[in-house]
Short mmCIF file of C-alpha atoms in Angstrom, two decimals:
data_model
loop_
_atom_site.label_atom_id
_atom_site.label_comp_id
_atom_site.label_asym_id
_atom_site.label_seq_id
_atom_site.Cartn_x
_atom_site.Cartn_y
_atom_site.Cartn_z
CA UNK A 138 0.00 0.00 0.00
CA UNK A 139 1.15 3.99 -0.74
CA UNK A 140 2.59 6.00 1.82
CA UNK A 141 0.31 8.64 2.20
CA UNK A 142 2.06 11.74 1.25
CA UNK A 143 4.03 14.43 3.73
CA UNK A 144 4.35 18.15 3.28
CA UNK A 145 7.89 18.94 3.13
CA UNK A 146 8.59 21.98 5.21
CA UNK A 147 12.08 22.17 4.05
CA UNK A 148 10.79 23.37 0.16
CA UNK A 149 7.58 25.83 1.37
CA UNK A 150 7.16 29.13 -0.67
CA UNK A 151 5.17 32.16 0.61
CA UNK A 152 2.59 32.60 -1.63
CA UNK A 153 2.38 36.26 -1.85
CA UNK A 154 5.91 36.83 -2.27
CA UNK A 155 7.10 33.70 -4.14
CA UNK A 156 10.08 33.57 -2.02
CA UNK A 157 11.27 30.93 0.42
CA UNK A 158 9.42 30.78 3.26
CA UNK A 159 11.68 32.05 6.49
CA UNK A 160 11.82 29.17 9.04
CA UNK A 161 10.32 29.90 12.44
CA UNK A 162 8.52 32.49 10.70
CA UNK A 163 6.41 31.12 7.89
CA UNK A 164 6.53 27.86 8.76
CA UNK A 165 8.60 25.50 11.28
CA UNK A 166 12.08 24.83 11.17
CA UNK A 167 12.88 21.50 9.28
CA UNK A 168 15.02 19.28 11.43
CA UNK A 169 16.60 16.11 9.21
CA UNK A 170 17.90 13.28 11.38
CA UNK A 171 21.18 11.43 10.14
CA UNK A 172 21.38 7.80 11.36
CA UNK A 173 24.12 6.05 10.63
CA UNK A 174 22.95 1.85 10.89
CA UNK A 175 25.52 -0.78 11.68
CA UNK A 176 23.91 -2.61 13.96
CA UNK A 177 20.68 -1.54 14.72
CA UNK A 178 18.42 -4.58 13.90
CA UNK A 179 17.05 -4.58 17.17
CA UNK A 180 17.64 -1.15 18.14
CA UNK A 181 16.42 1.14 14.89
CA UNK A 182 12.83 0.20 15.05
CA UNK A 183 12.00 1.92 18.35
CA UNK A 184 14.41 5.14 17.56
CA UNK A 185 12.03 5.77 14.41
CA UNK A 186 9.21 5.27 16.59
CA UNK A 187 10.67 8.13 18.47
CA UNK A 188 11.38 10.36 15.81
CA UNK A 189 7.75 9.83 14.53
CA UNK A 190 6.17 11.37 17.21
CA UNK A 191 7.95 14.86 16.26
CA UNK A 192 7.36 14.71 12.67
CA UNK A 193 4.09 16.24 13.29
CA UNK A 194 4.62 20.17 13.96
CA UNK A 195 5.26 21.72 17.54
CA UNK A 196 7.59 23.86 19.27
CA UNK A 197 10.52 24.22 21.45
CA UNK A 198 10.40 24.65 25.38
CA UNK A 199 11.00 28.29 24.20
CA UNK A 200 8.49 27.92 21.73
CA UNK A 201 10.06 28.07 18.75
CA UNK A 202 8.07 25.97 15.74
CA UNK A 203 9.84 23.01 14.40
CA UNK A 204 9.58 19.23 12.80
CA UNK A 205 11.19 16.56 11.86
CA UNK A 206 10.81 16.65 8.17
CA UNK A 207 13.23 13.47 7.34
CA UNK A 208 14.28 10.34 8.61
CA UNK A 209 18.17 9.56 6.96
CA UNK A 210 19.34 5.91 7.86
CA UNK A 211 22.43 5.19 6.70
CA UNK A 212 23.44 1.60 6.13
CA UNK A 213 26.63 1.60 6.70
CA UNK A 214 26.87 -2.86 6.02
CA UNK A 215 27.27 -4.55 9.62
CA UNK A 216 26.78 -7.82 10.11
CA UNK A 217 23.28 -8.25 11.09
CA UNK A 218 20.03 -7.67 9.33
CA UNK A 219 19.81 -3.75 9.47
CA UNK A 220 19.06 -3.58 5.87
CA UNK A 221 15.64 -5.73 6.45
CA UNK A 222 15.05 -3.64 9.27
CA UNK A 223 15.31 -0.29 7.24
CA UNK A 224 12.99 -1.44 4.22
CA UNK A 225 10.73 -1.97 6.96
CA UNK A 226 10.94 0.84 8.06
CA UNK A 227 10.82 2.48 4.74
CA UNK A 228 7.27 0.77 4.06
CA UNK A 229 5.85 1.95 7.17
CA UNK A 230 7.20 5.71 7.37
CA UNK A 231 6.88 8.23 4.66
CA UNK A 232 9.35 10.18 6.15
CA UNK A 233 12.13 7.52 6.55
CA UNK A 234 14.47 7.91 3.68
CA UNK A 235 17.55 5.32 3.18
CA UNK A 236 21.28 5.50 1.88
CA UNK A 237 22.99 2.46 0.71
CA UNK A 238 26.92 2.46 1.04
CA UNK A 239 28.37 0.13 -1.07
CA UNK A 240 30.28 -1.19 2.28
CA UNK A 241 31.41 -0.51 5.74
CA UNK A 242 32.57 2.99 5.55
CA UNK A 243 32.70 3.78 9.20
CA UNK A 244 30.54 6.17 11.15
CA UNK A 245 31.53 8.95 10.38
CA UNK A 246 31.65 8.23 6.16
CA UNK A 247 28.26 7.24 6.58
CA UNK A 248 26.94 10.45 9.00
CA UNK A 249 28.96 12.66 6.23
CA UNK A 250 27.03 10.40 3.36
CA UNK A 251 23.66 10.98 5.17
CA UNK A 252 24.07 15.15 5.60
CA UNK A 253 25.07 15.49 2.14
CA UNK A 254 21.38 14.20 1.26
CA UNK A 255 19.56 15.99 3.87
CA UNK A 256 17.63 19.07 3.12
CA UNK A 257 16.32 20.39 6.41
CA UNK A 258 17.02 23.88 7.80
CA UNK A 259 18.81 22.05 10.87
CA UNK A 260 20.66 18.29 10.74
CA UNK A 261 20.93 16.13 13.53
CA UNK A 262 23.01 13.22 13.93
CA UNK A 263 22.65 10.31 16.29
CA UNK A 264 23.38 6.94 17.47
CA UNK A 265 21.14 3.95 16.09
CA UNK A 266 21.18 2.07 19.54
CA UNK A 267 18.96 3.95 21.81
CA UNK A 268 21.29 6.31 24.36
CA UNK A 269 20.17 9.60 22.55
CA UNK A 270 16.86 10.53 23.47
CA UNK A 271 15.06 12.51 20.89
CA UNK A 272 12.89 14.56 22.85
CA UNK A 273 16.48 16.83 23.17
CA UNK A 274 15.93 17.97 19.49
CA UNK A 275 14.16 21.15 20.83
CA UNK A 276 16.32 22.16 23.16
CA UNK A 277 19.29 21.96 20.96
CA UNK A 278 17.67 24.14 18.60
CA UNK A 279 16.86 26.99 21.36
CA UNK A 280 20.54 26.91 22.53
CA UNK A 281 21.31 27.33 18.45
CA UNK A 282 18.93 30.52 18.33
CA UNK A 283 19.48 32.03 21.62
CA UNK A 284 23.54 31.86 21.20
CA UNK A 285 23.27 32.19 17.39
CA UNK A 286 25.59 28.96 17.12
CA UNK A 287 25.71 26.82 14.03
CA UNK A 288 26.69 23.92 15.94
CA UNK A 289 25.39 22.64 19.30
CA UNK A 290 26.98 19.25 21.25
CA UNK A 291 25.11 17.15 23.76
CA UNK A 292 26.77 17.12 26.99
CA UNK A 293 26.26 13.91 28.91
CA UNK A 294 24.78 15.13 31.55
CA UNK A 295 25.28 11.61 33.75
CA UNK A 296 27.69 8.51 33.15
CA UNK A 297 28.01 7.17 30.16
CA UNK A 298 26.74 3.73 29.51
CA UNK A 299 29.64 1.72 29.39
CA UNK A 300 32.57 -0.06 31.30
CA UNK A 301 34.53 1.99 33.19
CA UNK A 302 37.45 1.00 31.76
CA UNK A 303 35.99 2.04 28.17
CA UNK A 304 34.88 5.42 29.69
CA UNK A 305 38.23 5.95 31.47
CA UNK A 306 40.23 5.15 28.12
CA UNK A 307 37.48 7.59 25.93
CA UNK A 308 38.51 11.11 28.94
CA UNK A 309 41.94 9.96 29.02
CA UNK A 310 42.62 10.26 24.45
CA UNK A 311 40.53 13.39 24.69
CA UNK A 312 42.26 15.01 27.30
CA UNK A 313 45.49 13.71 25.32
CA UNK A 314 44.12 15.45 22.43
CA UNK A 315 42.92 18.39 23.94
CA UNK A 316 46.80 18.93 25.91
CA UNK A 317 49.48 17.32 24.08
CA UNK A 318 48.34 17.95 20.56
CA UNK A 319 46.96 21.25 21.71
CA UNK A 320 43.32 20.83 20.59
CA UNK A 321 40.75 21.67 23.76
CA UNK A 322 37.74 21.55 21.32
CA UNK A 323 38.20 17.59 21.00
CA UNK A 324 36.59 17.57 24.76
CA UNK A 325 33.02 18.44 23.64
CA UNK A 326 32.83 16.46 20.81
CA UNK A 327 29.83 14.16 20.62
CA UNK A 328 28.00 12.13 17.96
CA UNK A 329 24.45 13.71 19.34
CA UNK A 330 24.70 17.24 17.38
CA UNK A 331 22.62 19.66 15.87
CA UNK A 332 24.24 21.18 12.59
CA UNK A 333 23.11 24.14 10.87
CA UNK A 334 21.67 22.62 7.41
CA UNK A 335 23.74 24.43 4.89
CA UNK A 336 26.87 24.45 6.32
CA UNK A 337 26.61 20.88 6.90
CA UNK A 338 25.48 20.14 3.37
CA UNK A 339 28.54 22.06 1.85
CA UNK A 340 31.19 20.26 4.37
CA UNK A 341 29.52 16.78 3.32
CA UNK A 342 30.52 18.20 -0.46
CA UNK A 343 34.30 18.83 0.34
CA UNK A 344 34.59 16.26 2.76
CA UNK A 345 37.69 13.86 1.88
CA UNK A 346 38.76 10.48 2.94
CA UNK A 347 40.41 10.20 6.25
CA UNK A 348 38.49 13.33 7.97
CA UNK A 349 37.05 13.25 11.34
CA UNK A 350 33.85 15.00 11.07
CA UNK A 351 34.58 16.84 14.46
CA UNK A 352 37.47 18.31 13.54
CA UNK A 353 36.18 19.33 9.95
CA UNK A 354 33.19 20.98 11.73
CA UNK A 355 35.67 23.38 13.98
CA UNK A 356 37.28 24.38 10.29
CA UNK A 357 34.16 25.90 9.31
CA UNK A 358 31.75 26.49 12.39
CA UNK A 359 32.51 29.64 14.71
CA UNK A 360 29.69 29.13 17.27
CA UNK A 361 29.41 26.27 19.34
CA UNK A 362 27.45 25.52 22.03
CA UNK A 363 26.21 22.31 24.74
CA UNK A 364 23.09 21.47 26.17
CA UNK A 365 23.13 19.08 29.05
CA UNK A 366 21.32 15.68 27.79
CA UNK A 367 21.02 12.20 30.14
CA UNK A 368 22.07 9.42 28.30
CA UNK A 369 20.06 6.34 27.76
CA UNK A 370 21.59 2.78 28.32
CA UNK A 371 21.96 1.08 24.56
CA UNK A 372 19.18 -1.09 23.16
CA UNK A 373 22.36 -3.60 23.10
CA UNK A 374 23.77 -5.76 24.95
CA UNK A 375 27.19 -5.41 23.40
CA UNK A 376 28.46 -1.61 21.85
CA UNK A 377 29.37 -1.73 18.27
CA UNK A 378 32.95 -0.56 19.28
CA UNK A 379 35.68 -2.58 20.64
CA UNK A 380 38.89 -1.07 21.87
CA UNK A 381 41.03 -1.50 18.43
CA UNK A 382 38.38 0.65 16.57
CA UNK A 383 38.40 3.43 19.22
CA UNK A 384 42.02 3.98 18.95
CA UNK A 385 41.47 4.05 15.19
CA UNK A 386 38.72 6.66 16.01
CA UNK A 387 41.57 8.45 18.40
CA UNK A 388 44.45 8.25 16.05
CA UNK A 389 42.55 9.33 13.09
CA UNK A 390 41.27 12.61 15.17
CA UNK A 391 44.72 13.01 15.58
CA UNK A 392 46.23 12.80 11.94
CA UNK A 393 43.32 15.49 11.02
CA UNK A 394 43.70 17.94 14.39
CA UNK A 395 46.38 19.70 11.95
CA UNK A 396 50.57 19.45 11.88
CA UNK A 397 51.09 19.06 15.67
CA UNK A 398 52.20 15.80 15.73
CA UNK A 399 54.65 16.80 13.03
CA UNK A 400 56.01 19.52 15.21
CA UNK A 401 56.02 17.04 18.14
CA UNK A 402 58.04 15.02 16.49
CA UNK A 403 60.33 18.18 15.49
CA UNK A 404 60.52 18.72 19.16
CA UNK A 405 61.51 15.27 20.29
CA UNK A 406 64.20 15.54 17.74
CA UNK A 407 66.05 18.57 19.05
CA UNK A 408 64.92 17.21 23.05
CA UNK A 409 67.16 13.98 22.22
CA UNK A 410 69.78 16.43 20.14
CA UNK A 411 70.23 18.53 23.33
CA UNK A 412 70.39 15.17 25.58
CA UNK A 413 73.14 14.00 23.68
CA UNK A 414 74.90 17.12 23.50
CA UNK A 415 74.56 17.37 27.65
CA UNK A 416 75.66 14.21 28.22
CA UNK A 417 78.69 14.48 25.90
CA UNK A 418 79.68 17.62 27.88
CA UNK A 419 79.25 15.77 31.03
CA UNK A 420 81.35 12.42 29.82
CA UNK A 421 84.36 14.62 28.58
CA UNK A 422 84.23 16.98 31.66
CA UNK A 423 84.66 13.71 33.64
CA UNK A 424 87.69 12.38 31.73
CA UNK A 425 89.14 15.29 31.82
CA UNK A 426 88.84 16.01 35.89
CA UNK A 427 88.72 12.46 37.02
CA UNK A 428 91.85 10.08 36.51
CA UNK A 429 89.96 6.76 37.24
CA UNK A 430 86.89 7.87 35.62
CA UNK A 431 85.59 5.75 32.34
CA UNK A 432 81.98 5.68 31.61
CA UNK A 433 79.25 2.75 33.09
CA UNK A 434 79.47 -0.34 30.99
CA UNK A 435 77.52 -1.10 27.71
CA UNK A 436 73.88 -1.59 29.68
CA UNK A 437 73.52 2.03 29.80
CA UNK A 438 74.93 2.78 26.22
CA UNK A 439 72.37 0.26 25.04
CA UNK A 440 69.30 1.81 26.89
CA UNK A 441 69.83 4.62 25.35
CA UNK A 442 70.44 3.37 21.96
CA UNK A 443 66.95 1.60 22.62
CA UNK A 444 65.38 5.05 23.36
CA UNK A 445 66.72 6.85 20.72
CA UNK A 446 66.17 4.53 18.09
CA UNK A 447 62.93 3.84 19.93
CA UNK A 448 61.75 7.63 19.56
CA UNK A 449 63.51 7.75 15.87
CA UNK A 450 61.00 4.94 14.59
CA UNK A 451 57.87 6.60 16.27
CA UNK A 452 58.32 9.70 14.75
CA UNK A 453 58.93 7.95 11.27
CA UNK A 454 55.53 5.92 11.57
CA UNK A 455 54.30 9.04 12.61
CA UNK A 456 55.28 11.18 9.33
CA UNK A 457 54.52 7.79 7.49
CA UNK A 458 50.59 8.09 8.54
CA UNK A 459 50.27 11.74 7.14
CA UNK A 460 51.83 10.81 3.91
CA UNK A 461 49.00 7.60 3.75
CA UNK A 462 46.27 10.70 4.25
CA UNK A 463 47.72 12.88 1.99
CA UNK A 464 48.13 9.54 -0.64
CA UNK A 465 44.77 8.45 -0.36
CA UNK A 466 43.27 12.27 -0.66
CA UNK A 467 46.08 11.87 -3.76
CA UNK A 468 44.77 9.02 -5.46
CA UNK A 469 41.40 9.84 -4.94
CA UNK A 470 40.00 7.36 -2.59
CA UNK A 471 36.82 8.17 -2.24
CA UNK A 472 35.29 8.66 1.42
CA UNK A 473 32.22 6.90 0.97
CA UNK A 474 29.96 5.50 -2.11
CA UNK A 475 26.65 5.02 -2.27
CA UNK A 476 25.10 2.15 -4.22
CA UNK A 477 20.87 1.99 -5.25
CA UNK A 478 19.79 -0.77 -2.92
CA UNK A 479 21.79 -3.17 -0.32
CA UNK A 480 23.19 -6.34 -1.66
CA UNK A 481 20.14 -8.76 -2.63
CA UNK A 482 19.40 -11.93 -0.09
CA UNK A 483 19.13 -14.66 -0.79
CA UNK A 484 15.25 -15.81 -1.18
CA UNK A 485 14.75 -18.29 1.77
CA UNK A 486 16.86 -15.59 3.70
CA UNK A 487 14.31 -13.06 2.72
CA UNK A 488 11.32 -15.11 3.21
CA UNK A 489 12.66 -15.75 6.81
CA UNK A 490 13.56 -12.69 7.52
CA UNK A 491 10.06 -11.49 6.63
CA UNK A 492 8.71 -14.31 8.90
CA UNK A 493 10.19 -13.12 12.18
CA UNK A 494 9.25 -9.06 11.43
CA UNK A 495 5.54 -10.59 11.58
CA UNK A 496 6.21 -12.70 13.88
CA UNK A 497 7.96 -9.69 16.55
CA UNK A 498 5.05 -7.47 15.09
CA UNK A 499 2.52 -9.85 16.73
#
């Protein structure tokens, strides 16, 4: 059957004028949510259900008029059945709209893949697995007005919903981030944010392979703001990230926070220069005052060989992982790529599939 059709806020014209209409003035301010969908079988479903309820117009607590006008998931190819879940989804929701990556991108390829499709005034990217609570939409959107930001963070408000040791490790790189590779920004950032539409459109445009959509947004954004939000415990049972892809997440923040690791490594150079030149002084002031004196034996030499050659190889990798950005912005690797539909099923697959939707439905 049809889906009955939806007025799209984001494409009004005043009639009397023939121009656009304003947001918050003629009409409400279009809000498109980006989800990106790894592995939100389970977990999708009831976040929709959420975002349904504000597709029908009201306002702010500062009552300001806005909607939801669009639904973007994202598949971004995990390994469960999200792509069932999303045709679903797309049967029963005029306002859910779907992007196909050819494969696993990453969340952030796939957030970038879904703003460069959306059309609302405002975009707003979440999680798939339940911790961000939609009903924060309007407040994000006063703190955007009242403090004329184009870009507003959530700010957990309680502890996060995970391990301590996982929430330990996640303060500890961003305070590494925000100190040693001089970048205090990298605190705040969040995957529940509320982008102002065009400038999010035009960064999805330029975007390249290998950025972190945080630190693009801080390129181009000169407002930013936080509202306090509680986060939810995951619809999960296990979180889609293990420790090897945050410190993938971490280090690629890092090759995109600008040059400072180059200069790091600068400064390590001349700190193990000035070492050597130190101890040099102190080893032939010794010999030269001292009749008995000769240096330790080899242990010591060897430690610091170790260290030096140690600190020599680390800054080498280091330079060697900017060159691999710069090669693959080179050869143009392309960030993400977007297919027409998901990879078919096979039939019994399909037919089984279809079988347990009714079935959970029921």
């Amino acid at each position: 059957m049809p889906l009955p059709s939806r007025r799209m806020y984001h494409s009004d014209v005043d009639a009397t004028t023939d121009q656009p209409a304003l947001p918050g003035v003629d009409r409400p301010h279009a809000v498109s949510v980006v989800v990106p969908v790894y592995r939100g079988e389970h977990t999708i479903g009831a976040l929709v259900a959420e975002l349904h309820e504000l597709t029908v117009p009201g306002t702010t607590p500062n009552g300001v008029p806005f909607v939801v006008d669009e639904i973007i998931l994202v598949h971004d190819h995990g390994p469960d059945r999200s792509d069932v879940a999303i045709k679903e989804l797309l049967q029963h929701h005029a306002e859910v709209r779907a992007v196909w990556l050819s494969r696993n991108f990453g969340q952030d390829a796939a957030t970038i893949a879904g703003m460069s499709t959306a059309r609302g005034d405002w975009i707003v990217t979440m999680d798939e697995d339940g911790q961000h609570d939609p009903a924060a939409i309007g407040a994000f959107l006063d703190a955007a007005l009242e403090q004329r930001a184009d870009l507003i963070y959530s700010k957990p408000s309680n502890t996060r919903p995970h391990g301590f040791l996982r929430n330990l490790t996640s303060r500890g790189a961003k305070l590494v981030l925000a100190t040693v590779f001089a970048f205090p920004d990298s605190t705040r950032f969040e995957s529940y944010r509320l982008i102002r539409g065009d400038i999010g459109r035009q960064l999805a445009e330029v975007a390249s392979n290998g950025v972190y959509l945080d630190v693009a947004l801080t390129w181009v954004v000169d407002t930013v703001a936080q509202v306090p939000v509680a986060l939810r415990a995951e619809g999960r049972e296990e979180s889609g990230y293990n420790y090897r892809r945050l410190f993938s997440l971490f280090w690629k923040m890092v090759l995109c926070s600008g040059t400072r690791g180059l200069r790091l490594v600068s400064l390590l150079g001349m700190t193990l220069a000035l070492a050597g030149a130190v101890m040099t002084l102190v080893i032939v002031f010794e010999s030269l005052t001292r009749d008995d004196w000769a240096p330790e034996g080899w242990t010591s030499m060897i430690v610091v060989l170790l260290f030096c050659c140690g600190a020599i190889l680390f800054s080498l990798g280091l330079i060697a992982e900017y060159l691999g950005v710069a090669l693959h912005i080179l050869v143009g690797k392309p960030l993400y790529l977007t297919v027409d539909s998901p990879t078919p099923r096979p039939e019994r697959a399909r037919e089984a599939a279809e079988r347990e939707i009714e079935r959970v439905g029921s």
